[in-house]
Coordinates of C-alpha atoms and ligand atoms in Angstrom, one line a residue:
M236 CA 3.4 32.7 -75.3
T237 CA -0.3 33.6 -74.6
D238 CA -1.2 30.1 -75.9
D239 CA 1.2 28.6 -73.5
R240 CA -0.2 30.6 -70.6
D241 CA -3.8 29.7 -71.5
A242 CA -2.9 26.0 -71.7
L243 CA -1.2 26.3 -68.3
L244 CA -4.2 28.1 -66.8
K245 CA -6.5 25.4 -68.1
R246 CA -4.4 22.7 -66.6
I247 CA -4.4 24.5 -63.3
H248 CA -8.1 24.8 -63.5
D249 CA -8.4 21.0 -64.3
L250 CA -6.2 20.3 -61.4
E251 CA -8.2 22.4 -59.1
S252 CA -11.4 20.7 -59.9
Q253 CA -9.7 17.3 -59.6
L254 CA -8.6 18.4 -56.2
A255 CA -11.9 19.7 -55.2
Q256 CA -13.3 16.3 -56.0
G257 CA -10.5 14.6 -54.1
N258 CA -11.1 16.8 -51.2
T259 CA -14.8 16.0 -50.8
S260 CA -14.5 12.4 -51.6
S261 CA -11.5 11.4 -49.7
A262 CA -9.6 14.0 -47.7
T263 CA -12.5 15.6 -45.9
P264 CA -12.5 14.6 -42.3
P265 CA -15.7 13.1 -41.0
S266 CA -17.7 15.5 -38.8
S267 CA -17.6 13.1 -36.0
P268 CA -15.6 9.9 -35.3
A269 CA -16.8 7.1 -37.5
S270 CA -19.4 4.8 -36.2
P271 CA -17.6 2.5 -33.8
E272 CA -19.0 -0.5 -35.5
T273 CA -17.0 0.2 -38.7
P274 CA -13.4 0.6 -37.8
M275 CA -12.1 3.9 -39.4
E276 CA -10.3 3.4 -42.7
V277 CA -6.9 4.8 -43.1
A278 CA -7.4 5.0 -46.8
P279 CA -8.6 8.6 -46.9
L280 CA -5.5 9.6 -45.2
Q281 CA -3.3 7.9 -47.8
D282 CA -5.5 9.3 -50.6
G283 CA -5.0 12.8 -49.2
E284 CA -1.3 12.2 -49.0
S285 CA -0.9 10.9 -52.5
T286 CA -3.1 13.8 -53.9
L287 CA -0.7 16.2 -52.2
R288 CA 2.3 14.3 -53.6
R289 CA 0.9 14.5 -57.1
L290 CA 0.1 18.2 -56.7
V291 CA 3.7 19.0 -55.5
Q292 CA 5.1 17.2 -58.6
R293 CA 2.8 19.1 -60.9
I294 CA 3.7 22.4 -59.3
A295 CA 7.4 21.5 -60.0
M296 CA 6.5 20.7 -63.6
I297 CA 4.4 23.7 -64.2
L298 CA 6.8 26.2 -62.7
Q299 CA 9.8 24.3 -64.1
A300 CA 11.3 24.3 -60.6
E301 CA 14.0 21.8 -59.5
K302 CA 12.8 21.7 -56.0
I303 CA 9.5 22.2 -54.2
V304 CA 9.4 22.4 -50.4
V305 CA 6.4 22.7 -48.1
M306 CA 7.0 24.1 -44.6
F307 CA 4.5 23.8 -41.9
F308 CA 4.4 26.0 -38.8
D309 CA 5.0 24.1 -35.6
Q310 CA 3.5 26.1 -32.9
E311 CA 5.2 24.3 -30.0
Q312 CA 8.7 24.8 -31.5
G313 CA 7.9 28.2 -33.0
E314 CA 9.5 27.0 -36.2
L315 CA 8.7 26.5 -39.8
I316 CA 9.6 22.8 -40.5
A317 CA 9.9 21.2 -43.9
I318 CA 7.4 18.3 -44.3
P319 CA 7.0 15.7 -46.9
P320 CA 6.0 15.5 -49.7
S321 CA 8.7 17.5 -51.4
H322 CA 10.1 17.5 -54.9
G323 CA 13.8 17.2 -55.8
V324 CA 15.0 17.0 -52.1
E325 CA 16.3 13.9 -50.3
I326 CA 14.3 13.1 -47.1
E327 CA 17.5 13.4 -45.0
K328 CA 18.0 17.0 -46.1
L329 CA 14.4 17.8 -45.9
N330 CA 14.4 16.8 -42.2
L331 CA 17.2 19.3 -41.6
F332 CA 15.4 22.1 -43.3
R333 CA 13.8 24.3 -40.7
V334 CA 13.9 27.9 -39.5
R335 CA 12.6 30.0 -36.7
A336 CA 9.3 31.5 -37.8
T337 CA 10.8 35.0 -37.3
Q338 CA 13.8 34.4 -39.5
G339 CA 14.8 34.2 -43.2
V340 CA 12.6 34.5 -46.2
S341 CA 10.4 31.7 -44.9
G342 CA 9.8 33.6 -41.7
E343 CA 9.2 36.9 -43.5
V344 CA 6.6 35.4 -45.9
F345 CA 5.0 33.5 -43.1
R346 CA 4.6 36.7 -41.0
S347 CA 3.7 39.1 -43.8
G348 CA 1.5 36.7 -45.8
E349 CA 3.1 38.2 -48.9
P350 CA 5.1 36.2 -51.5
L351 CA 8.8 36.8 -52.1
L352 CA 11.0 36.3 -55.1
F353 CA 14.7 36.1 -54.8
H354 CA 17.3 35.8 -57.6
D355 CA 20.7 35.2 -56.0
A356 CA 20.2 33.2 -52.8
P357 CA 23.9 32.7 -51.8
N358 CA 24.4 36.5 -51.8
D359 CA 20.9 37.5 -50.6
N360 CA 20.9 38.6 -46.9
R361 CA 17.3 37.6 -46.5
T362 CA 17.9 34.0 -47.2
K363 CA 20.9 33.5 -44.9
K364 CA 19.0 31.9 -42.1
D365 CA 17.0 29.7 -44.4
L366 CA 19.7 27.1 -44.8
V367 CA 19.3 27.4 -48.6
S368 CA 22.9 26.4 -49.1
L369 CA 21.9 23.0 -47.7
L370 CA 19.6 22.6 -50.8
H371 CA 22.0 24.4 -53.2
V372 CA 19.4 27.0 -53.9
T373 CA 20.2 29.8 -56.3
N374 CA 16.8 31.4 -57.0
G375 CA 13.3 30.9 -55.8
I376 CA 9.8 31.9 -54.9
T377 CA 8.3 31.6 -51.4
V378 CA 4.6 32.0 -50.9
P379 CA 2.4 31.7 -47.8
L380 CA 0.3 28.7 -47.3
I381 CA -3.0 30.1 -46.4
I382 CA -6.3 28.5 -45.4
E383 CA -9.4 30.4 -45.8
K384 CA -12.7 29.7 -44.2
R385 CA -15.7 30.9 -46.2
D386 CA -19.3 31.4 -45.3
E387 CA -22.3 30.3 -47.4
E388 CA -22.0 33.2 -49.7
N389 CA -18.3 32.4 -50.3
R390 CA -17.0 35.3 -48.4
V391 CA -13.8 34.7 -46.5
V392 CA -14.5 34.8 -42.8
E393 CA -11.2 33.5 -41.5
R394 CA -7.7 33.4 -42.9
N395 CA -4.9 31.4 -41.3
T396 CA -1.3 31.1 -42.5
I397 CA -0.2 27.6 -41.7
G398 CA 3.2 27.6 -43.4
V399 CA 5.0 28.5 -46.6
L400 CA 5.6 26.9 -50.0
H401 CA 8.9 27.2 -51.8
A402 CA 9.8 26.7 -55.4
F403 CA 13.6 26.7 -55.8
N404 CA 15.9 26.8 -58.8
K405 CA 14.2 27.5 -62.2
R406 CA 15.3 24.8 -64.6
H407 CA 17.6 25.4 -67.5
G408 CA 19.4 28.2 -65.7
D409 CA 16.4 30.5 -66.0
D410 CA 15.0 32.7 -63.3
F411 CA 11.5 32.9 -61.8
N412 CA 9.3 35.9 -62.7
D413 CA 6.1 37.6 -61.4
E414 CA 3.9 35.3 -63.5
D415 CA 5.4 32.3 -61.7
V416 CA 4.7 34.0 -58.3
R417 CA 1.0 34.3 -59.2
L418 CA 0.8 30.7 -60.4
L419 CA 2.5 29.4 -57.2
E420 CA 0.2 31.6 -55.0
R421 CA -2.8 30.0 -56.7
M422 CA -1.5 26.5 -56.3
A423 CA -0.5 27.2 -52.7
K424 CA -4.2 27.6 -51.9
N425 CA -4.8 23.9 -52.8
V426 CA -1.7 22.7 -51.0
G427 CA -2.9 24.6 -47.9
S428 CA -6.4 23.2 -48.0
I429 CA -5.2 19.6 -48.5
I430 CA -2.8 20.0 -45.6
A431 CA -5.4 21.5 -43.4
N432 CA -7.8 18.7 -44.2
L433 CA -5.1 16.1 -43.6
Q434 CA -4.3 17.7 -40.4
L435 CA -7.9 17.8 -39.3
Y436 CA -8.3 14.2 -40.3
R437 CA -5.2 13.1 -38.4
E438 CA -6.5 15.0 -35.3
V439 CA -9.9 13.2 -35.6
V440 CA -8.2 9.8 -36.0
E441 CA -5.9 10.6 -33.1
E442 CA -8.7 11.8 -30.9
R443 CA -10.7 8.6 -31.7
E444 CA -7.7 6.5 -31.0
E445 CA -7.2 8.3 -27.7
L446 CA -10.9 7.8 -26.8
L447 CA -10.7 4.1 -27.7
Q448 CA -7.5 3.6 -25.6
T449 CA -9.1 5.4 -22.6
F450 CA -12.2 3.3 -23.1
E451 CA -10.1 0.1 -23.2
S452 CA -7.9 0.9 -20.2
I453 CA -10.7 1.9 -17.9
S454 CA -11.1 -0.7 -15.1
T455 CA -14.9 -0.4 -15.1
G456 CA -16.6 -2.7 -17.6
L457 CA -18.1 -0.7 -20.5
I458 CA -20.4 -2.0 -23.3
L459 CA -21.9 0.0 -26.1
V460 CA -24.7 -1.7 -27.9
S461 CA -26.1 -0.6 -31.3
P462 CA -29.9 -0.2 -31.9
Q463 CA -29.6 -3.6 -33.6
E464 CA -28.5 -5.2 -30.4
K465 CA -25.0 -5.7 -31.7
I466 CA -21.8 -4.9 -29.8
S467 CA -20.3 -1.6 -30.9
Q468 CA -17.7 -1.4 -28.2
M469 CA -16.8 -3.7 -25.3
N470 CA -13.7 -2.8 -23.3
S471 CA -11.2 -5.3 -21.9
A472 CA -12.6 -5.0 -18.3
A473 CA -16.0 -6.0 -19.7
R474 CA -14.6 -8.9 -21.8
H475 CA -12.7 -10.0 -18.7
L476 CA -15.7 -10.0 -16.4
F477 CA -17.6 -12.3 -18.7
G478 CA -14.6 -14.5 -19.2
I479 CA -14.5 -13.6 -23.0
E480 CA -11.1 -14.4 -24.3
T481 CA -11.2 -13.0 -27.8
D482 CA -11.4 -9.3 -28.5
D483 CA -13.1 -10.0 -31.8
V484 CA -16.6 -9.1 -30.5
L485 CA -17.5 -5.9 -32.5
G486 CA -20.5 -6.2 -34.7
K487 CA -21.6 -9.5 -33.1
S488 CA -25.0 -10.0 -31.4
I489 CA -25.0 -9.5 -27.7
H490 CA -26.8 -12.8 -27.3
D491 CA -23.9 -14.6 -29.0
I492 CA -21.2 -12.9 -26.9
I493 CA -22.5 -12.1 -23.4
P494 CA -23.0 -15.3 -21.4
S495 CA -25.5 -13.8 -19.0
E496 CA -29.2 -13.7 -19.8
E497 CA -29.7 -11.1 -17.1
V498 CA -27.2 -8.7 -18.7
C499 CA -28.5 -9.3 -22.2
K500 CA -32.0 -8.5 -21.1
F501 CA -30.8 -5.3 -19.4
L502 CA -29.1 -4.3 -22.7
K503 CA -32.1 -5.3 -24.8
D504 CA -34.5 -3.3 -22.6
G505 CA -32.1 -0.3 -22.7
V506 CA -31.9 -0.4 -26.5
N507 CA -35.7 -0.6 -26.7
G508 CA -36.0 2.6 -24.7
S509 CA -37.3 1.4 -21.4
A510 CA -36.1 3.3 -18.4
Q511 CA -33.6 1.3 -16.4
E512 CA -32.8 1.4 -12.7
I513 CA -29.3 0.6 -11.5
S514 CA -29.5 -3.1 -10.8
E515 CA -27.3 -5.8 -9.5
V516 CA -26.2 -8.8 -11.6
T517 CA -24.3 -11.9 -10.7
V518 CA -22.0 -13.5 -13.3
M519 CA -19.9 -16.6 -13.1
P520 CA -16.8 -16.4 -15.3
Q521 CA -14.7 -19.5 -14.8
G522 CA -17.3 -20.8 -12.3
V523 CA -16.5 -18.2 -9.7
E524 CA -19.4 -16.0 -8.6
R525 CA -18.9 -12.2 -9.0
H526 CA -21.3 -9.4 -8.4
Y527 CA -21.7 -6.2 -10.4
T528 CA -23.9 -3.2 -10.4
I529 CA -25.1 -2.4 -13.9
Q530 CA -26.3 0.9 -15.1
G531 CA -26.9 2.3 -18.6
A532 CA -27.9 5.3 -20.7
A533 CA -29.3 5.8 -24.1
V534 CA -26.8 7.4 -26.6
K535 CA -28.3 9.8 -29.1
N536 CA -26.8 12.1 -31.7
E537 CA -27.5 15.8 -31.9
E538 CA -30.7 15.3 -33.8
G539 CA -32.0 12.9 -31.2
K540 CA -31.5 9.7 -33.3
S541 CA -30.6 6.7 -31.2
L542 CA -27.0 5.5 -31.6
G543 CA -27.4 2.7 -29.1
Y544 CA -27.1 2.1 -25.4
V545 CA -24.1 2.4 -23.2
T546 CA -23.7 0.3 -20.0
I547 CA -21.2 0.5 -17.1
L548 CA -20.6 -2.5 -14.9
N549 CA -18.9 -2.0 -11.5
D550 CA -17.5 -4.9 -9.6
I551 CA -18.9 -5.0 -6.1
T552 CA -17.9 -8.5 -5.2
D553 CA -15.3 -7.5 -2.6
Q554 CA -17.8 -5.1 -1.0
K555 CA -20.5 -7.8 -0.9
N556 CA -18.1 -10.3 0.5
L557 CA -17.0 -7.8 3.2
D558 CA -20.6 -7.1 4.1
R559 CA -21.3 -10.7 4.3
M560 CA -18.2 -11.3 6.4
K561 CA -19.0 -8.5 8.7
S562 CA -22.4 -9.8 9.5
S563 CA -21.1 -13.3 10.0
F564 CA -18.4 -11.8 12.2
V565 CA -21.0 -10.2 14.4
A566 CA -22.8 -13.5 14.7
M567 CA -19.5 -15.3 15.4
A568 CA -18.2 -12.7 17.9
S569 CA -21.5 -12.7 19.8
H570 CA -21.3 -16.5 20.0
E571 CA -17.7 -16.5 21.0
L572 CA -18.4 -13.9 23.8
R573 CA -21.5 -15.6 25.0
T574 CA -20.2 -19.2 25.3
P575 CA -17.5 -18.4 27.9
L576 CA -19.8 -15.9 29.7
T577 CA -22.5 -18.6 30.0
A578 CA -20.0 -21.0 31.5
I579 CA -18.6 -18.4 33.9
K580 CA -22.1 -17.3 35.0
G581 CA -23.2 -21.0 35.4
F582 CA -20.3 -22.1 37.6
T583 CA -20.3 -18.9 39.7
S584 CA -24.0 -19.2 40.4
T585 CA -23.6 -22.9 41.3
L586 CA -20.8 -22.0 43.7
L587 CA -22.7 -19.2 45.2
M588 CA -25.9 -21.2 45.7
D589 CA -24.4 -24.3 47.2
D590 CA -21.9 -24.5 50.1
D591 CA -21.7 -28.2 50.0
F592 CA -19.0 -28.6 47.3
T593 CA -15.8 -30.1 48.4
R594 CA -12.6 -28.1 48.2
E595 CA -11.6 -30.2 45.2
E596 CA -14.9 -29.5 43.4
Q597 CA -14.7 -25.8 44.1
K598 CA -11.2 -25.8 42.6
E599 CA -12.3 -27.6 39.5
F600 CA -15.1 -25.1 39.0
L601 CA -12.9 -22.2 39.6
S602 CA -10.3 -23.5 37.1
I603 CA -13.0 -23.8 34.4
I604 CA -14.0 -20.2 35.2
E605 CA -10.4 -19.2 34.9
Q606 CA -10.0 -21.0 31.5
E607 CA -13.1 -19.3 30.2
C608 CA -11.9 -15.9 31.4
D609 CA -8.6 -16.6 29.4
R610 CA -10.7 -17.5 26.4
L611 CA -12.6 -14.2 26.7
R612 CA -9.3 -12.3 27.2
R613 CA -7.9 -13.9 24.0
L614 CA -10.9 -12.9 22.0
I615 CA -10.8 -9.4 23.2
D616 CA -7.0 -9.2 22.6
D617 CA -7.6 -10.4 19.1
L618 CA -10.1 -7.7 18.5
L619 CA -7.9 -5.0 20.0
N620 CA -4.9 -6.2 18.1
T621 CA -6.8 -6.2 14.8
A622 CA -8.0 -2.7 15.5
R623 CA -4.4 -1.7 16.3
I624 CA -3.0 -3.2 13.0
E625 CA -5.8 -1.6 11.1
S626 CA -5.0 1.8 12.4
G627 CA -1.3 1.3 11.4
Q628 CA 0.1 0.8 14.8
S629 CA 2.5 -2.1 15.5
L630 CA 1.9 -4.7 18.1
K631 CA 5.0 -3.5 20.1
P632 CA 7.5 -6.2 19.5
D633 CA 9.8 -7.3 22.3
Y634 CA 12.8 -8.9 20.7
S635 CA 15.3 -11.3 22.4
R636 CA 17.3 -14.4 21.7
F637 CA 15.4 -17.5 22.9
A638 CA 15.9 -21.3 22.8
L639 CA 14.0 -22.5 19.8
G640 CA 13.8 -26.2 20.6
E641 CA 12.3 -25.6 24.1
M642 CA 9.7 -23.2 22.7
L643 CA 8.6 -25.7 20.0
E644 CA 8.4 -28.6 22.5
K645 CA 6.4 -26.5 25.0
V646 CA 3.8 -25.3 22.5
V647 CA 3.3 -28.9 21.1
M648 CA 3.0 -30.2 24.7
V649 CA 0.4 -27.7 25.7
Q650 CA -1.7 -28.4 22.6
R651 CA -1.4 -32.1 23.0
Q652 CA -3.3 -31.7 26.2
A653 CA -6.0 -29.8 24.5
S654 CA -7.4 -32.7 22.5
M655 CA -7.8 -36.4 23.2
K656 CA -8.9 -37.1 19.7
H657 CA -5.8 -35.9 17.9
H658 CA -2.2 -37.1 17.9
V659 CA -0.2 -34.0 18.3
F660 CA 3.6 -34.3 17.9
G661 CA 6.7 -32.6 16.7
K662 CA 9.3 -33.6 14.0
F663 CA 12.2 -31.4 14.5
N664 CA 15.3 -31.6 12.3
D665 CA 18.7 -31.9 13.9
N666 CA 19.9 -29.0 11.8
L667 CA 17.7 -26.5 13.7
P668 CA 19.7 -23.7 15.3
E669 CA 19.8 -23.7 19.2
T670 CA 18.6 -20.2 19.4
V671 CA 16.8 -17.6 17.3
I672 CA 16.2 -13.9 17.6
G673 CA 12.5 -12.9 17.7
D674 CA 9.6 -12.0 19.9
K675 CA 9.2 -15.0 22.1
D676 CA 5.6 -14.5 23.1
K677 CA 4.5 -13.6 19.6
F678 CA 6.3 -16.7 18.2
D679 CA 4.4 -18.7 20.8
Q680 CA 1.2 -17.0 19.7
I681 CA 1.8 -17.9 16.0
L682 CA 2.4 -21.5 16.6
T683 CA -0.4 -21.9 19.2
N684 CA -2.8 -20.3 16.8
L685 CA -1.8 -22.6 13.9
L686 CA -2.0 -25.7 16.1
N687 CA -5.4 -24.6 17.5
N688 CA -6.7 -24.3 14.0
A689 CA -5.2 -27.6 13.0
I690 CA -7.1 -29.3 15.8
K691 CA -10.3 -27.2 15.4
Y692 CA -10.6 -27.9 11.6
S693 CA -9.9 -31.6 12.0
P694 CA -13.2 -32.7 13.5
E695 CA -12.4 -36.4 12.8
G696 CA -9.1 -36.3 14.7
G697 CA -6.0 -37.5 13.1
D698 CA -2.3 -36.5 13.3
V699 CA -1.3 -32.9 13.9
V700 CA 2.4 -32.6 13.2
V701 CA 4.7 -29.7 13.7
H702 CA 7.8 -29.9 11.4
A703 CA 10.7 -27.6 11.8
F704 CA 14.0 -27.4 10.0
R705 CA 16.7 -25.0 9.0
D706 CA 17.1 -23.7 5.5
G707 CA 20.1 -21.5 4.9
D708 CA 19.9 -18.6 7.4
E709 CA 16.2 -19.1 8.0
I710 CA 14.0 -21.6 9.8
E711 CA 10.9 -23.1 8.3
V712 CA 8.0 -24.5 10.4
W713 CA 5.1 -26.5 9.0
V714 CA 1.9 -27.3 10.9
E715 CA 0.3 -30.3 9.3
D716 CA -3.2 -31.7 9.8
Q717 CA -5.5 -34.3 8.3
G718 CA -8.6 -32.1 8.6
I719 CA -11.2 -30.7 6.3
G720 CA -8.8 -28.8 4.1
I721 CA -9.3 -25.4 2.3
P722 CA -10.6 -24.9 -1.3
A723 CA -8.0 -23.5 -3.7
E724 CA -9.8 -20.2 -4.2
H725 CA -9.6 -19.5 -0.5
L726 CA -5.9 -20.3 0.0
S727 CA -4.7 -16.7 -0.1
K728 CA -7.8 -15.2 1.4
V729 CA -7.8 -17.1 4.7
F730 CA -5.2 -14.6 5.9
E731 CA -7.5 -11.7 5.3
K732 CA -9.4 -10.4 8.3
F733 CA -12.9 -11.9 8.9
H734 CA -12.4 -14.4 6.1
R735 CA -13.8 -17.8 6.9
V736 CA -14.4 -20.6 4.5
N737 CA -18.1 -20.8 4.3
N738 CA -18.7 -24.5 3.7
E739 CA -20.9 -27.2 5.2
D740 CA -18.1 -28.6 7.4
N741 CA -16.9 -25.3 8.6
R742 CA -20.3 -23.8 9.6
K743 CA -20.4 -25.7 12.8
I744 CA -16.9 -24.6 13.8
Y745 CA -17.0 -21.3 15.4
G746 CA -14.4 -18.6 15.0
T747 CA -14.0 -14.9 14.2
G748 CA -11.8 -15.1 11.1
L749 CA -9.2 -12.9 12.8
G750 CA -6.6 -15.6 13.9
L751 CA -4.7 -16.0 10.6
F752 CA -4.9 -12.3 9.9
L753 CA -3.0 -11.7 13.2
V754 CA -0.7 -14.6 12.6
K755 CA 0.3 -13.2 9.2
H756 CA 1.1 -9.9 10.7
L757 CA 3.2 -11.5 13.5
V758 CA 5.2 -13.6 10.9
E759 CA 5.6 -11.0 8.2
D760 CA 5.7 -7.7 10.0
V761 CA 7.0 -8.6 13.4
H762 CA 9.5 -11.3 12.2
L763 CA 10.1 -10.2 8.6
G764 CA 9.2 -13.7 7.5
R765 CA 6.6 -15.2 5.1
I766 CA 3.6 -17.5 5.6
W767 CA 1.5 -19.5 3.2
V768 CA -0.7 -22.6 3.1
E769 CA -1.0 -25.7 1.0
S770 CA -4.1 -27.7 1.3
E771 CA -6.4 -30.2 -0.2
V772 CA -10.1 -30.4 0.6
G773 CA -10.9 -33.5 2.6
K774 CA -7.3 -34.4 3.0
G775 CA -5.7 -31.8 5.2
S776 CA -3.6 -28.7 5.3
F777 CA 0.0 -27.5 5.7
F778 CA 0.4 -24.1 7.1
K779 CA 4.0 -23.1 6.5
F780 CA 6.1 -20.2 7.6
R781 CA 9.7 -19.1 7.5
M782 CA 11.6 -16.5 9.3
P783 CA 15.2 -15.4 9.7
I784 CA 17.3 -17.1 12.4
E785 CA 19.2 -13.9 13.3
L786 CA 16.6 -11.3 12.8
D787 CA 18.0 -7.8 12.2
I788 CA 16.3 -6.1 15.1
E789 CA 17.0 -2.6 13.8
K790 CA 15.5 -3.4 10.5
A791 CA 12.5 -5.1 12.1
K792 CA 11.9 -2.1 14.4
A793 CA 12.1 0.3 11.5
H794 CA 9.6 -1.9 9.6
N795 CA 7.2 -1.7 12.5
D796 CA 7.6 2.0 13.2
Ligands
ADP139 P1 -11.3 -18.6 12.6 O1 -10.6 -19.9 12.9 O2 -11.5 -17.8 13.9 O3 -12.4 -18.7 11.7 P2 -8.8 -17.9 11.3 O4 -8.3 -16.6 10.8 O5 -7.9 -18.6 12.2 O6 -10.2 -17.7 11.9 O7 -9.0 -18.8 10.0 C1 -9.7 -18.4 8.9 C2 -10.3 -19.5 8.2 O8 -9.4 -20.3 7.6 C3 -11.1 -20.4 9.0 O9 -12.5 -19.9 9.2 C4 -11.1 -21.7 8.2 O10 -12.1 -21.6 7.2 C5 -9.8 -21.6 7.5 N1 -8.8 -22.4 8.2 C6 -7.8 -22.0 9.1 N2 -7.0 -23.0 9.5 C7 -7.5 -24.1 8.9 C8 -7.1 -25.5 8.9 N3 -6.1 -26.0 9.6 N4 -7.8 -26.4 8.1 C9 -8.9 -25.9 7.4 N5 -9.3 -24.7 7.3 C10 -8.6 -23.8 8.1

């Protein structure tokens, strides 16, 4: 008997040392997330798990127990929950095996930290709540799973009970005794420490995963470079801004991956320790110019050793464009204000200075003055309306039913007179409804504006055609020209305020960049329609819009409130 015991104790001792080795070599969590350059291995986790599985089997063997169950305390649920690995219990049953941490033998052992031995589970009041009948338990031992933290002199400085360990049903109809309790208590220490390590390891892995996901989903470009000028991390925003399609960039040299000498130099200087100011860089992914601010910081560990250099790139393209547009708007608006004023001033002075003009001549001068005043008023109206839309107010629609054909004819006729160079005409389909519901003046404004642009941006002349037809319960109108056209990347932007295509042809054509912004508002908000443009540079453009024939006035009003 003593020989047996000695042999057993020796085996336990061997096991313990095996475990100790296992713990340090594989199950110990790293003190900090692994270097981002070497993706963390999951192997240690699996190693830890299989060590635990082997240990559970050995416990079953040593104690001659039919079943071994580990229960872990789930703080959120306030329950002790059976977790794998187990011995002699099907996983489905294991999943059901749980108890409140205040109940049953499990709860009692968990709370008191003292082991319990029971011999007749079905009739033992203490085990009633433990669902032992689920596992057909007759007798058993329950010991606490304790993890101890020790200081350098191996004194216990902290003890935490993380769960309980059960050994159920002694084989061959035998019963457990106090000796078994002591053995199980001893082995529970190892189980506890492996679980604690695994738990810690999982937390570290999860934390790292969380960090990486955050890093990846941030809309700011982030790059982490190693001291060897290799990419340790590069999030999707950063890959996107350089037009890098693969995410296989880790560990590669910055010079092979980042297609911008400016940025590479910034990173290189950063890695080499020179202080870096925030600077601006321009990159051209897919040939489109974009502007970024770039700033960086050295990354060091606690001992001050360099881990690399981290860089943030913020997209300021829109801001830059807006700044540029605002200054060109000021130039344009001044020009647009000055031109009619110069004419008004010139003709008024002429009329005042000289009494010799005939009645006819005076009339002609005065009508020019009137036209220029109208032009000024239009410009000021555009500015006021833009400000009104900007501040969320509507342009006060005034809805009525009006004759569509007449309206289209009138606008085309007025514009025809505006230019001798262009052939302005309408092509109206017979299927057009006689009347539509809308804001008549604003409809006029939409069409006049589009026709004005068609003429303005066709410096060589050509046809300017208004097409109109019915499509279901909507009308669709196209304004076609054979002018300078619009580059593809500007097609959606021309409807933004202040946006003007800044090309050679356009520079001589003055405007404020507000017309289409207002037109879009008048089509989409006032008439609940839709506007878009199709165009080819050098060939011409089609501005197209559609709106309902029978506009639901209540709906439109509600939309504009
Ligand atoms: P503006 O004409 O005062 O500049 P708009 O808002 O009416 O402002 O138009 C915005 C920009 O769209 C114009 O600057 C021009 O570049 C472009 N655009 C508008 N209409 C046409 C057109 N028919 N053909 C070519 N470009 C156009």
